[in-house]
Amino acid sequence: MSNPLFSDQVLSHVNRIEVYQPGKPISELQREHNLFRISKLASNENPLGSSPKVVKAIQSELMNLGRYPDGNNYYLKQALADFLQRDVSQIALGNGSNELLEMAARAFAGSGDEIVYSQYAFAVYAISAQVVGATGVEVPAKDWGHDLAAMADAITERTKLVYLANPNNPTGTFFGKTEWEDFIQKVPKHVIVVLDEAYTEYVTDPDYADGLDYLDAYPNLLVSRTFSKAYGLAALRVGYMVGHPEVIGYINRIREPFNINHLAQVAAQTALTDQAFVKKTVELNQQGMVSLMRFFDDMDLEYIPSQGNFICVRLGESAPQVNQALLAEGVIVRPVAKQGTFAEFLRVSIGLQKENSHFMDALRKILSRSA
Ligand SMILES: *Cc1c(COP(=O)(O)O)cnc(C)c1O
């Protein structure tokens, strides 16, 4: 960048923010390597795309782009309320759940406040704390996952909000009912707990603690979910948050009036009606997960057991080189850290069978070359 002109004017906490690094887009790799076959396993997207019903529903709305969308998201909220067995007053919608995660910080925390989250948690939590000028308190992970007991201990009088991801991205780890219940009981009633369940549809472990079951007992709990992953609508940006009507009301006050565009509302509402698509997505994910774990076992590679649609595999200090070599083979995966032991891992999203095979063949080839 050229000499900064406004570094004295920009808020210092904004100046310190490191820009979120998204997964490499397919078109970028195509430009760089002139590759024909590319498998993008970098952003935990749905490899099946989205439900054909959604595509049809959007197509029939293409003549209605001249008017503003319904700012109250009436039909989508109603559909969600029915689906979740909740009242519409308990639901807020976001331009992706990402926006809701940040709105929670904007509504409840500011300069001088603390926001608690785990080491190796979703990068957006630290960014959201920085955006509002709050102090981010990162609690060391345990076995790559959230150490909920330590997180409860990290709460002080200055803590306004805690972010939790269950399952967590990028590690794929999850926490069970006992650990969760111990935690939420210990959290002071005035501290907002944002439980990010972006991957809840993929979870197979019966000990998983579903946040919705705890909303009635804990008015300080907000559960966020998304249409970006199992519903396959990442491009359209729709997420939702469920909580106590008063807390949801505060989120809605700072929401931009038209944050969910019309096509996104129609798409999400239709996507909810196609649970068969979600089921197919989850089944494909389970098959892919099993074949990747088997492959890692065969190759003697360590991995972090995952409840999401992705898995982290340990490649040691040469992980960045392996990543580059995978790119040269047309496989995009995700480096998860720049330094420390976690940088020895790469995160691989579960794709279609042929994409998973592309990855496995490429990795086998790369590792046999360096052996
Ligand atoms: C993908 C993801 C989200 C969802 O992001 P959207 O903004 O809804 O697309 C939220 N939290 C975690 C942990 C994620 O991995």
GROMACS .gro file of C-alpha atoms and ligand atoms in nm:
model
  386
    1MET     CA    1   0.000   0.000   0.000
    2SER     CA    2   0.114   0.359  -0.061
    3ASN     CA    3   0.180   0.594   0.231
    4PRO     CA    4  -0.124   0.596   0.456
    5LEU     CA    5  -0.312   0.925   0.449
    6PHE     CA    6  -0.561   0.872   0.728
    7SER     CA    7  -0.378   0.662   0.987
    8ASP     CA    8  -0.417   0.944   1.240
    9GLN     CA    9  -0.790   0.969   1.171
   10VAL     CA   10  -0.894   0.603   1.170
   11LEU     CA   11  -0.998   0.462   1.508
   12SER     CA   12  -0.696   0.286   1.651
   13HIS     CA   13  -0.887  -0.037   1.719
   14VAL     CA   14  -0.999  -0.041   1.357
   15ASN     CA   15  -0.643   0.014   1.239
   16ARG     CA   16  -0.534  -0.296   1.431
   17ILE     CA   17  -0.786  -0.531   1.266
   18GLU     CA   18  -0.640  -0.798   1.042
   19VAL     CA   19  -0.865  -0.845   0.741
   20TYR     CA   20  -1.051  -1.181   0.737
   21GLN     CA   21  -0.888  -1.415   0.484
   22PRO     CA   22  -1.148  -1.610   0.291
   23GLY     CA   23  -1.074  -1.936   0.107
   24LYS     CA   24  -0.917  -1.891  -0.235
   25PRO     CA   25  -1.184  -1.853  -0.505
   26ILE     CA   26  -1.171  -2.110  -0.787
   27SER     CA   27  -1.130  -1.838  -1.051
   28GLU     CA   28  -0.815  -1.709  -0.879
   29LEU     CA   29  -0.646  -2.050  -0.885
   30GLN     CA   30  -0.752  -2.096  -1.247
   31ARG     CA   31  -0.583  -1.766  -1.335
   32GLU     CA   32  -0.267  -1.850  -1.145
   33HIS     CA   33  -0.212  -2.209  -1.252
   34ASN     CA   34  -0.409  -2.245  -1.571
   35LEU     CA   35  -0.565  -2.561  -1.431
   36PHE     CA   36  -0.853  -2.753  -1.577
   37ARG     CA   37  -0.964  -2.967  -1.285
   38ILE     CA   38  -1.012  -2.778  -0.962
   39SER     CA   39  -1.161  -2.901  -0.636
   40LYS     CA   40  -1.240  -2.631  -0.382
   41LEU     CA   41  -1.243  -2.785  -0.037
   42ALA     CA   42  -1.162  -2.464   0.144
   43SER     CA   43  -1.475  -2.289   0.264
   44ASN     CA   44  -1.704  -2.558   0.408
   45GLU     CA   45  -1.954  -2.497   0.130
   46ASN     CA   46  -2.222  -2.745   0.028
   47PRO     CA   47  -2.074  -2.957  -0.254
   48LEU     CA   48  -2.426  -3.031  -0.383
   49GLY     CA   49  -2.491  -2.661  -0.439
   50SER     CA   50  -2.843  -2.578  -0.333
   51SER     CA   51  -3.186  -2.740  -0.356
   52PRO     CA   52  -3.335  -2.735  -0.709
   53LYS     CA   53  -3.656  -2.607  -0.547
   54VAL     CA   54  -3.467  -2.299  -0.431
   55VAL     CA   55  -3.327  -2.232  -0.776
   56LYS     CA   56  -3.677  -2.250  -0.924
   57ALA     CA   57  -3.825  -2.027  -0.655
   58ILE     CA   58  -3.562  -1.759  -0.716
   59GLN     CA   59  -3.605  -1.776  -1.091
   60SER     CA   60  -3.972  -1.695  -1.060
   61GLU     CA   61  -3.885  -1.385  -0.856
   62LEU     CA   62  -3.646  -1.234  -1.109
   63MET     CA   63  -3.912  -0.999  -1.240
   64ASN     CA   64  -3.955  -0.848  -0.894
   65LEU     CA   65  -3.621  -0.681  -0.839
   66GLY     CA   66  -3.738  -0.322  -0.864
   67ARG     CA   67  -3.891  -0.304  -0.520
   68TYR     CA   68  -3.733  -0.309  -0.177
   69PRO     CA   69  -3.749  -0.640   0.005
   70ASP     CA   70  -3.982  -0.695   0.301
   71GLY     CA   71  -3.782  -0.533   0.580
   72ASN     CA   72  -3.962  -0.742   0.841
   73ASN     CA   73  -3.887  -1.067   0.660
   74TYR     CA   74  -4.242  -1.169   0.745
   75TYR     CA   75  -4.270  -1.498   0.557
   76LEU     CA   76  -3.920  -1.621   0.628
   77LYS     CA   77  -3.952  -1.546   0.998
   78GLN     CA   78  -4.290  -1.718   1.009
   79ALA     CA   79  -4.145  -2.023   0.833
   80LEU     CA   80  -3.852  -2.032   1.075
   81ALA     CA   81  -4.078  -1.991   1.376
   82ASP     CA   82  -4.285  -2.289   1.260
   83PHE     CA   83  -3.978  -2.495   1.184
   84LEU     CA   84  -3.814  -2.420   1.519
   85GLN     CA   85  -4.135  -2.422   1.725
   86ARG     CA   86  -4.062  -2.071   1.851
   87ASP     CA   87  -4.231  -1.734   1.841
   88VAL     CA   88  -4.137  -1.489   1.564
   89SER     CA   89  -4.035  -1.239   1.832
   90GLN     CA   90  -3.751  -1.476   1.922
   91ILE     CA   91  -3.592  -1.464   1.577
   92ALA     CA   92  -3.357  -1.211   1.414
   93LEU     CA   93  -3.221  -1.244   1.064
   94GLY     CA   94  -2.878  -1.149   0.938
   95ASN     CA   95  -2.688  -1.107   0.616
   96GLY     CA   96  -2.522  -1.438   0.691
   97SER     CA   97  -2.493  -1.536   1.056
   98ASN     CA   98  -2.167  -1.347   1.041
   99GLU     CA   99  -2.360  -1.021   1.053
  100LEU     CA  100  -2.561  -1.141   1.353
  101LEU     CA  101  -2.246  -1.242   1.541
  102GLU     CA  102  -2.112  -0.892   1.490
  103MET     CA  103  -2.445  -0.726   1.574
  104ALA     CA  104  -2.445  -0.906   1.909
  105ALA     CA  105  -2.110  -0.744   1.987
  106ARG     CA  106  -2.233  -0.404   1.869
  107ALA     CA  107  -2.544  -0.426   2.085
  108PHE     CA  108  -2.373  -0.537   2.404
  109ALA     CA  109  -2.007  -0.442   2.410
  110GLY     CA  110  -1.788  -0.140   2.356
  111SER     CA  111  -1.460   0.011   2.457
  112GLY     CA  112  -1.346  -0.105   2.801
  113ASP     CA  113  -1.557  -0.422   2.786
  114GLU     CA  114  -1.433  -0.776   2.744
  115ILE     CA  115  -1.548  -1.041   2.500
  116VAL     CA  116  -1.444  -1.399   2.575
  117TYR     CA  117  -1.382  -1.666   2.310
  118SER     CA  118  -1.163  -1.972   2.267
  119GLN     CA  119  -0.826  -2.014   2.106
  120TYR     CA  120  -0.869  -2.174   1.759
  121ALA     CA  121  -1.229  -2.053   1.746
  122PHE     CA  122  -1.399  -1.894   1.445
  123ALA     CA  123  -1.194  -1.587   1.340
  124VAL     CA  124  -1.502  -1.363   1.328
  125TYR     CA  125  -1.527  -1.351   1.710
  126ALA     CA  126  -1.194  -1.175   1.754
  127ILE     CA  127  -1.271  -0.942   1.464
  128SER     CA  128  -1.613  -0.854   1.612
  129ALA     CA  129  -1.451  -0.768   1.945
  130GLN     CA  130  -1.204  -0.542   1.766
  131VAL     CA  131  -1.471  -0.376   1.555
  132VAL     CA  132  -1.654  -0.253   1.865
  133GLY     CA  133  -1.331  -0.157   2.042
  134ALA     CA  134  -1.376  -0.422   2.313
  135THR     CA  135  -1.093  -0.630   2.455
  136GLY     CA  136  -1.088  -0.981   2.313
  137VAL     CA  137  -1.003  -1.241   2.578
  138GLU     CA  138  -0.878  -1.558   2.412
  139VAL     CA  139  -0.894  -1.862   2.640
  140PRO     CA  140  -0.642  -2.141   2.564
  141ALA     CA  141  -0.799  -2.443   2.396
  142LYS     CA  142  -0.806  -2.793   2.543
  143ASP     CA  143  -0.744  -3.078   2.296
  144TRP     CA  144  -0.800  -2.821   2.015
  145GLY     CA  145  -1.153  -2.754   2.143
  146HIS     CA  146  -1.321  -2.507   2.380
  147ASP     CA  147  -1.217  -2.541   2.744
  148LEU     CA  148  -1.555  -2.438   2.884
  149ALA     CA  149  -1.445  -2.455   3.248
  150ALA     CA  150  -1.155  -2.219   3.176
  151MET     CA  151  -1.385  -1.995   2.972
  152ALA     CA  152  -1.626  -1.964   3.266
  153ASP     CA  153  -1.330  -1.872   3.487
  154ALA     CA  154  -1.220  -1.607   3.235
  155ILE     CA  155  -1.544  -1.410   3.284
  156THR     CA  156  -1.490  -1.091   3.489
  157GLU     CA  157  -1.707  -0.790   3.580
  158ARG     CA  158  -1.598  -0.639   3.252
  159THR     CA  159  -1.717  -0.932   3.042
  160LYS     CA  160  -2.023  -0.847   2.832
  161LEU     CA  161  -2.032  -1.133   2.590
  162VAL     CA  162  -1.899  -1.486   2.530
  163TYR     CA  163  -1.875  -1.647   2.188
  164LEU     CA  164  -1.893  -2.024   2.161
  165ALA     CA  165  -1.899  -2.239   1.849
  166ASN     CA  166  -2.052  -2.585   1.867
  167PRO     CA  167  -1.922  -2.757   1.663
  168ASN     CA  168  -1.627  -2.523   1.626
  169ASN     CA  169  -1.474  -2.411   1.300
  170PRO     CA  170  -1.188  -2.463   1.208
  171THR     CA  171  -1.120  -2.748   1.452
  172GLY     CA  172  -1.446  -2.946   1.416
  173THR     CA  173  -1.451  -3.011   1.792
  174PHE     CA  174  -1.775  -3.003   1.992
  175PHE     CA  175  -1.884  -2.999   2.353
  176GLY     CA  176  -2.136  -3.230   2.519
  177LYS     CA  177  -2.431  -3.172   2.747
  178THR     CA  178  -2.266  -3.202   3.089
  179GLU     CA  179  -1.981  -2.967   3.004
  180TRP     CA  180  -2.221  -2.718   2.848
  181GLU     CA  181  -2.471  -2.726   3.134
  182ASP     CA  182  -2.193  -2.675   3.389
  183PHE     CA  183  -2.079  -2.376   3.188
  184ILE     CA  184  -2.409  -2.201   3.124
  185GLN     CA  185  -2.508  -2.238   3.490
  186LYS     CA  186  -2.190  -2.062   3.595
  187VAL     CA  187  -2.225  -1.764   3.357
  188PRO     CA  188  -2.360  -1.454   3.534
  189LYS     CA  189  -2.715  -1.375   3.414
  190HIS     CA  190  -2.616  -1.038   3.266
  191VAL     CA  191  -2.347  -1.181   3.037
  192ILE     CA  192  -2.470  -1.259   2.686
  193VAL     CA  193  -2.369  -1.602   2.555
  194VAL     CA  194  -2.367  -1.632   2.177
  195LEU     CA  195  -2.374  -1.997   2.079
  196ASP     CA  196  -2.280  -2.032   1.712
  197GLU     CA  197  -2.433  -2.349   1.567
  198ALA     CA  198  -2.341  -2.302   1.201
  199TYR     CA  199  -2.280  -2.677   1.161
  200THR     CA  200  -2.554  -2.815   1.383
  201GLU     CA  201  -2.721  -3.006   1.098
  202TYR     CA  202  -2.408  -3.219   1.046
  203VAL     CA  203  -2.366  -3.333   1.406
  204THR     CA  204  -2.390  -3.708   1.466
  205ASP     CA  205  -2.277  -3.741   1.829
  206PRO     CA  206  -2.579  -3.801   2.057
  207ASP     CA  207  -2.411  -3.611   2.341
  208TYR     CA  208  -2.428  -3.286   2.144
  209ALA     CA  209  -2.592  -3.002   2.339
  210ASP     CA  210  -2.855  -2.831   2.120
  211GLY     CA  211  -2.867  -2.467   2.226
  212LEU     CA  212  -3.236  -2.427   2.142
  213ASP     CA  213  -3.322  -2.661   2.430
  214TYR     CA  214  -3.176  -2.409   2.677
  215LEU     CA  215  -3.333  -2.085   2.556
  216ASP     CA  216  -3.625  -2.092   2.799
  217ALA     CA  217  -3.402  -2.139   3.101
  218TYR     CA  218  -3.138  -1.884   2.995
  219PRO     CA  219  -3.262  -1.548   2.861
  220ASN     CA  220  -2.897  -1.441   2.817
  221LEU     CA  221  -2.846  -1.713   2.553
  222LEU     CA  222  -2.846  -1.639   2.179
  223VAL     CA  223  -2.822  -1.927   1.932
  224SER     CA  224  -2.708  -1.846   1.579
  225ARG     CA  225  -2.748  -2.067   1.274
  226THR     CA  226  -2.704  -2.029   0.903
  227PHE     CA  227  -2.836  -2.118   0.558
  228SER     CA  228  -2.479  -2.109   0.424
  229LYS     CA  229  -2.371  -2.462   0.504
  230ALA     CA  230  -2.617  -2.757   0.506
  231TYR     CA  231  -2.880  -2.552   0.319
  232GLY     CA  232  -2.628  -2.459   0.051
  233LEU     CA  233  -2.704  -2.087   0.025
  234ALA     CA  234  -2.363  -1.937   0.107
  235ALA     CA  235  -2.380  -1.696  -0.187
  236LEU     CA  236  -2.709  -1.542  -0.075
  237ARG     CA  237  -2.609  -1.463   0.286
  238VAL     CA  238  -2.883  -1.560   0.530
  239GLY     CA  239  -2.838  -1.649   0.894
  240TYR     CA  240  -3.070  -1.639   1.194
  241MET     CA  241  -3.043  -1.589   1.563
  242VAL     CA  242  -3.285  -1.726   1.822
  243GLY     CA  243  -3.315  -1.590   2.173
  244HIS     CA  244  -3.523  -1.409   2.431
  245PRO     CA  245  -3.760  -1.155   2.264
  246GLU     CA  246  -3.606  -0.863   2.454
  247VAL     CA  247  -3.250  -0.951   2.350
  248ILE     CA  248  -3.360  -1.022   1.994
  249GLY     CA  249  -3.530  -0.680   2.002
  250TYR     CA  250  -3.198  -0.509   2.074
  251ILE     CA  251  -3.035  -0.694   1.785
  252ASN     CA  252  -3.318  -0.579   1.558
  253ARG     CA  253  -3.270  -0.215   1.661
  254ILE     CA  254  -2.921  -0.202   1.513
  255ARG     CA  255  -3.006  -0.414   1.211
  256GLU     CA  256  -3.001  -0.240   0.874
  257PRO     CA  257  -3.361  -0.212   0.752
  258PHE     CA  258  -3.315  -0.432   0.444
  259ASN     CA  259  -3.027  -0.658   0.543
  260ILE     CA  260  -3.177  -0.969   0.383
  261ASN     CA  261  -3.243  -0.916   0.014
  262HIS     CA  262  -3.560  -1.041  -0.152
  263LEU     CA  263  -3.408  -1.338  -0.336
  264ALA     CA  264  -3.235  -1.449  -0.018
  265GLN     CA  265  -3.564  -1.439   0.175
  266VAL     CA  266  -3.742  -1.644  -0.090
  267ALA     CA  267  -3.449  -1.886  -0.112
  268ALA     CA  268  -3.420  -1.946   0.260
  269GLN     CA  269  -3.794  -1.989   0.303
  270THR     CA  270  -3.799  -2.245   0.022
  271ALA     CA  271  -3.485  -2.419   0.146
  272LEU     CA  272  -3.656  -2.489   0.479
  273THR     CA  273  -3.925  -2.684   0.296
  274ASP     CA  274  -3.670  -2.915   0.132
  275GLN     CA  275  -3.540  -3.109   0.429
  276ALA     CA  276  -3.474  -3.404   0.195
  277PHE     CA  277  -3.195  -3.193   0.043
  278VAL     CA  278  -3.047  -3.130   0.388
  279LYS     CA  279  -3.065  -3.502   0.462
  280LYS     CA  280  -2.888  -3.586   0.136
  281THR     CA  281  -2.622  -3.326   0.219
  282VAL     CA  282  -2.563  -3.470   0.564
  283GLU     CA  283  -2.542  -3.828   0.433
  284LEU     CA  284  -2.293  -3.731   0.166
  285ASN     CA  285  -2.091  -3.555   0.434
  286GLN     CA  286  -2.085  -3.861   0.658
  287GLN     CA  287  -1.967  -4.085   0.375
  288GLY     CA  288  -1.696  -3.838   0.278
  289MET     CA  289  -1.589  -3.794   0.639
  290VAL     CA  290  -1.549  -4.171   0.682
  291SER     CA  291  -1.342  -4.206   0.365
  292LEU     CA  292  -1.112  -3.917   0.460
  293MET     CA  293  -1.059  -4.053   0.813
  294ARG     CA  294  -0.983  -4.397   0.670
  295PHE     CA  295  -0.736  -4.240   0.428
  296PHE     CA  296  -0.562  -4.042   0.704
  297ASP     CA  297  -0.540  -4.358   0.917
  298ASP     CA  298  -0.384  -4.546   0.622
  299MET     CA  299  -0.137  -4.264   0.568
  300ASP     CA  300  -0.059  -4.246   0.940
  301LEU     CA  301  -0.168  -3.882   0.950
  302GLU     CA  302  -0.309  -3.732   1.268
  303TYR     CA  303  -0.646  -3.557   1.242
  304ILE     CA  304  -0.892  -3.386   1.475
  305PRO     CA  305  -1.221  -3.582   1.490
  306SER     CA  306  -1.487  -3.348   1.350
  307GLN     CA  307  -1.862  -3.302   1.384
  308GLY     CA  308  -1.871  -3.051   1.097
  309ASN     CA  309  -1.843  -3.072   0.717
  310PHE     CA  310  -1.464  -3.039   0.729
  311ILE     CA  311  -1.168  -3.198   0.902
  312CYS     CA  312  -0.824  -3.078   1.011
  313VAL     CA  313  -0.529  -3.300   0.922
  314ARG     CA  314  -0.179  -3.260   1.063
  315LEU     CA  315   0.102  -3.234   0.810
  316GLY     CA  316   0.376  -3.103   1.034
  317GLU     CA  317   0.604  -2.812   0.966
  318SER     CA  318   0.578  -2.858   0.592
  319ALA     CA  319   0.202  -2.789   0.596
  320PRO     CA  320   0.245  -2.459   0.404
  321GLN     CA  321   0.448  -2.637   0.134
  322VAL     CA  322   0.196  -2.920   0.116
  323ASN     CA  323  -0.074  -2.656   0.075
  324GLN     CA  324   0.116  -2.499  -0.216
  325ALA     CA  325   0.169  -2.841  -0.374
  326LEU     CA  326  -0.203  -2.918  -0.340
  327LEU     CA  327  -0.284  -2.589  -0.515
  328ALA     CA  328  -0.055  -2.687  -0.800
  329GLU     CA  329  -0.259  -3.010  -0.826
  330GLY     CA  330  -0.580  -2.806  -0.839
  331VAL     CA  331  -0.693  -2.877  -0.484
  332ILE     CA  332  -0.782  -2.579  -0.265
  333VAL     CA  333  -0.781  -2.652   0.109
  334ARG     CA  334  -0.747  -2.411   0.397
  335PRO     CA  335  -0.440  -2.329   0.605
  336VAL     CA  336  -0.580  -2.258   0.952
  337ALA     CA  337  -0.303  -2.069   1.129
  338LYS     CA  338   0.008  -1.871   1.042
  339GLN     CA  339   0.216  -1.989   1.335
  340GLY     CA  340   0.226  -2.225   1.633
  341THR     CA  341   0.141  -2.597   1.638
  342PHE     CA  342  -0.198  -2.540   1.483
  343ALA     CA  343  -0.021  -2.416   1.168
  344GLU     CA  344   0.084  -2.779   1.115
  345PHE     CA  345  -0.277  -2.855   1.017
  346LEU     CA  346  -0.473  -2.796   0.700
  347ARG     CA  347  -0.851  -2.787   0.703
  348VAL     CA  348  -1.024  -2.988   0.432
  349SER     CA  349  -1.393  -2.942   0.358
  350ILE     CA  350  -1.578  -3.262   0.273
  351GLY     CA  351  -1.671  -3.249  -0.096
  352LEU     CA  352  -1.828  -3.473  -0.356
  353GLN     CA  353  -1.675  -3.820  -0.376
  354LYS     CA  354  -1.472  -3.723  -0.683
  355GLU     CA  355  -1.344  -3.408  -0.513
  356ASN     CA  356  -1.243  -3.601  -0.202
  357SER     CA  357  -1.061  -3.850  -0.426
  358HIS     CA  358  -0.888  -3.565  -0.608
  359PHE     CA  359  -0.761  -3.440  -0.272
  360MET     CA  360  -0.655  -3.785  -0.149
  361ASP     CA  361  -0.475  -3.875  -0.474
  362ALA     CA  362  -0.297  -3.538  -0.475
  363LEU     CA  363  -0.191  -3.563  -0.111
  364ARG     CA  364  -0.069  -3.921  -0.153
  365LYS     CA  365   0.138  -3.812  -0.453
  366ILE     CA  366   0.281  -3.508  -0.271
  367LEU     CA  367   0.374  -3.701   0.043
  368SER     CA  368   0.532  -3.989  -0.149
  369ARG     CA  369   0.745  -3.735  -0.337
  370SER     CA  370   0.881  -3.583  -0.018
  371ALA     CA  371   0.932  -3.919   0.160
  372LIG     C1  372  -1.949  -2.064   0.814
  372LIG     C2  373  -1.964  -2.022   0.956
  372LIG     C3  374  -2.061  -1.931   0.992
  372LIG     C4  375  -2.164  -1.886   0.895
  372LIG     O1  376  -2.132  -1.780   0.824
  372LIG     P1  377  -2.245  -1.710   0.736
  372LIG     O2  378  -2.217  -1.567   0.758
  372LIG     O3  379  -2.378  -1.750   0.788
  372LIG     O4  380  -2.222  -1.756   0.597
  372LIG     C5  381  -2.074  -1.894   1.124
  372LIG     N1  382  -1.996  -1.948   1.217
  372LIG     C6  383  -1.904  -2.040   1.187
  372LIG     C7  384  -1.824  -2.102   1.295
  372LIG     C8  385  -1.883  -2.076   1.055
  372LIG     O5  386  -1.789  -2.164   1.024
   0.00000   0.00000   0.00000
